[in-house]
Amino acid sequence: MSQTSFSPSQHPNPPVRLVIASRESRLAMWQAEYVRDCLKQCYPGCDVQILGMTTRGDQILDRALSKVGGKGLFVKELETALEDGRADLAVHSLKDMPMDMPAGFDLTCVMEREDARDAFVSNDYASLEDLPQGAVVGTSSLRRESVLRARFPHLVIEPLRGNLDTRMGKLDGGQYQAIILAAAGLKRLGLGSRIKALLPYDPYTPAAGQGALGIETLSSNPHIKEWLAPLNDLPTLLAVSAERMVSRQLGGSCEVPLAAHATWDQDHLHIRSFVASVDGQASCLASSKGPVKNMEEAEALGFAVAQDLIAQGAASLLPNGLPK
Ligand SMILES: NCc1[nH]cc(CCC(=O)O)c1CC(=O)O
């Protein structure tokens, strides 16, 4: 992904100045700088600035994300900056963006995806299978917790919050024998060498949108869609659209273990998804594969997988039932 290069755009009316709103964590700043560099390649004459800001999600570190309001927690302040005209675009990890954008905002652009897998990180062990009885594994996600509890009942799963550097610090401090993180974040921050094992999509299916960058803009901004168009990656957009459709149909939130991941096999999109209980004892699993050429077909594939999960009784695993 960091390899991607863009040719200068031939846009008749290129941007003169663009401001990118970003969270201030090292990962968020890396992502904003990456988008800035891509925009500079497309529009060499444009002054591209980054406006760093702190969100509620960054401030609340003592409680599990599932308990404090989940998605949206990391995006609200950035949206206010767009509304106030202090910024033109906001860069997010797509995984952290709500399935339904708030009125007046669009998910305008999805960039080429990094490695979407979860990663096993440890200083003493090479893989999950090597961990002894009672070893403490840190993860902040109920999805990861559910798979771990189902497969490794002898391990102790403990919450792990904070930005990437904080989490790595807690591992190195000896609080955990191993931690599970998204590989994408580690690779972006140059921490790829700390990954001991990349977890396979089956059974460690990632969250919808994991590894992809999303760019949010105001629906009322007249030019921004065209200006950001070169940054869109269609194969990624179609894959994450299928994933996000599953999550949308099931009312996905941080409160329920929900996984959805789609990969390409030539012109066929293959999607795999599960909903489970946190203890891993109950789960519904569905997958589907079909030719996909456009958004409608991508969303139809995701919709079909969601219906399959619902037919299997997924609603009983959702704390609030199915969305209306
Ligand atoms: N939920 C937090 C979050 N949002 C995006 C990433 C990683 C990068 C990505 O998936 O794009 C992470 C950290 C993690 O899950 O370990």
mmCIF file with all atom_site columns, C-alpha atoms in Angstrom, residues 15-22 32 35-36 39 46-53 78 81-82 85-91 215-217 221 224 227-228:
data_model
loop_
_atom_site.group_PDB
_atom_site.id
_atom_site.type_symbol
_atom_site.label_atom_id
_atom_site.label_alt_id
_atom_site.label_comp_id
_atom_site.label_asym_id
_atom_site.label_entity_id
_atom_site.label_seq_id
_atom_site.pdbx_PDB_ins_code
_atom_site.Cartn_x
_atom_site.Cartn_y
_atom_site.Cartn_z
_atom_site.occupancy
_atom_site.B_iso_or_equiv
_atom_site.pdbx_formal_charge
_atom_site.auth_seq_id
_atom_site.auth_comp_id
_atom_site.auth_asym_id
_atom_site.auth_atom_id
_atom_site.pdbx_PDB_model_num
ATOM 1  C CA . PRO A 1 15  ? -7.746  22.065 -5.351 1.00 0.00 ? 15  PRO A CA 1
ATOM 2  C CA . VAL A 1 16  ? -5.508  24.903 -4.129 1.00 0.00 ? 16  VAL A CA 1
ATOM 3  C CA . ARG A 1 17  ? -5.582  24.025 -0.437 1.00 0.00 ? 17  ARG A CA 1
ATOM 4  C CA . LEU A 1 18  ? -6.933  20.993 1.425  1.00 0.00 ? 18  LEU A CA 1
ATOM 5  C CA . VAL A 1 19  ? -7.049  20.396 5.171  1.00 0.00 ? 19  VAL A CA 1
ATOM 6  C CA . ILE A 1 20  ? -7.167  16.829 6.505  1.00 0.00 ? 20  ILE A CA 1
ATOM 7  C CA . ALA A 1 21  ? -8.727  16.247 9.927  1.00 0.00 ? 21  ALA A CA 1
ATOM 8  C CA . SER A 1 22  ? -7.099  13.410 11.853 1.00 0.00 ? 22  SER A CA 1
ATOM 9  C CA . ALA A 1 32  ? -3.324  11.277 7.418  1.00 0.00 ? 32  ALA A CA 1
ATOM 10 C CA . VAL A 1 35  ? -3.341  10.565 2.344  1.00 0.00 ? 35  VAL A CA 1
ATOM 11 C CA . ARG A 1 36  ? -1.549  13.947 2.217  1.00 0.00 ? 36  ARG A CA 1
ATOM 12 C CA . LEU A 1 39  ? -3.008  14.019 -2.664 1.00 0.00 ? 39  LEU A CA 1
ATOM 13 C CA . CYS A 1 46  ? -2.011  22.003 -3.759 1.00 0.00 ? 46  CYS A CA 1
ATOM 14 C CA . ASP A 1 47  ? -1.157  23.010 -0.198 1.00 0.00 ? 47  ASP A CA 1
ATOM 15 C CA . VAL A 1 48  ? -2.242  20.014 1.912  1.00 0.00 ? 48  VAL A CA 1
ATOM 16 C CA . GLN A 1 49  ? -2.337  20.478 5.693  1.00 0.00 ? 49  GLN A CA 1
ATOM 17 C CA . ILE A 1 50  ? -3.181  18.155 8.579  1.00 0.00 ? 50  ILE A CA 1
ATOM 18 C CA . LEU A 1 51  ? -5.345  19.256 11.505 1.00 0.00 ? 51  LEU A CA 1
ATOM 19 C CA . GLY A 1 52  ? -4.715  16.906 14.449 1.00 0.00 ? 52  GLY A CA 1
ATOM 20 C CA . MET A 1 53  ? -7.390  16.526 17.120 1.00 0.00 ? 53  MET A CA 1
ATOM 21 C CA . LEU A 1 78  ? -13.496 15.187 13.127 1.00 0.00 ? 78  LEU A CA 1
ATOM 22 C CA . ALA A 1 81  ? -14.222 20.140 12.047 1.00 0.00 ? 81  ALA A CA 1
ATOM 23 C CA . LEU A 1 82  ? -15.702 19.360 8.611  1.00 0.00 ? 82  LEU A CA 1
ATOM 24 C CA . GLY A 1 85  ? -15.064 24.389 7.592  1.00 0.00 ? 85  GLY A CA 1
ATOM 25 C CA . ARG A 1 86  ? -11.821 23.865 9.521  1.00 0.00 ? 86  ARG A CA 1
ATOM 26 C CA . ALA A 1 87  ? -11.140 20.761 7.425  1.00 0.00 ? 87  ALA A CA 1
ATOM 27 C CA . ASP A 1 88  ? -12.144 19.421 4.004  1.00 0.00 ? 88  ASP A CA 1
ATOM 28 C CA . LEU A 1 89  ? -11.695 15.709 4.590  1.00 0.00 ? 89  LEU A CA 1
ATOM 29 C CA . ALA A 1 90  ? -11.346 13.375 7.560  1.00 0.00 ? 90  ALA A CA 1
ATOM 30 C CA . VAL A 1 91  ? -9.219  10.229 7.385  1.00 0.00 ? 91  VAL A CA 1
ATOM 31 C CA . ILE A 1 215 ? -12.150 9.303  3.779  1.00 0.00 ? 215 ILE A CA 1
ATOM 32 C CA . GLU A 1 216 ? -15.203 11.178 5.004  1.00 0.00 ? 216 GLU A CA 1
ATOM 33 C CA . THR A 1 217 ? -16.414 14.477 3.582  1.00 0.00 ? 217 THR A CA 1
ATOM 34 C CA . ASN A 1 221 ? -18.910 20.027 -0.575 1.00 0.00 ? 221 ASN A CA 1
ATOM 35 C CA . ILE A 1 224 ? -14.315 17.119 -3.029 1.00 0.00 ? 224 ILE A CA 1
ATOM 36 C CA . TRP A 1 227 ? -10.818 15.577 -6.202 1.00 0.00 ? 227 TRP A CA 1
ATOM 37 C CA . LEU A 1 228 ? -10.637 12.411 -4.108 1.00 0.00 ? 228 LEU A CA 1
#
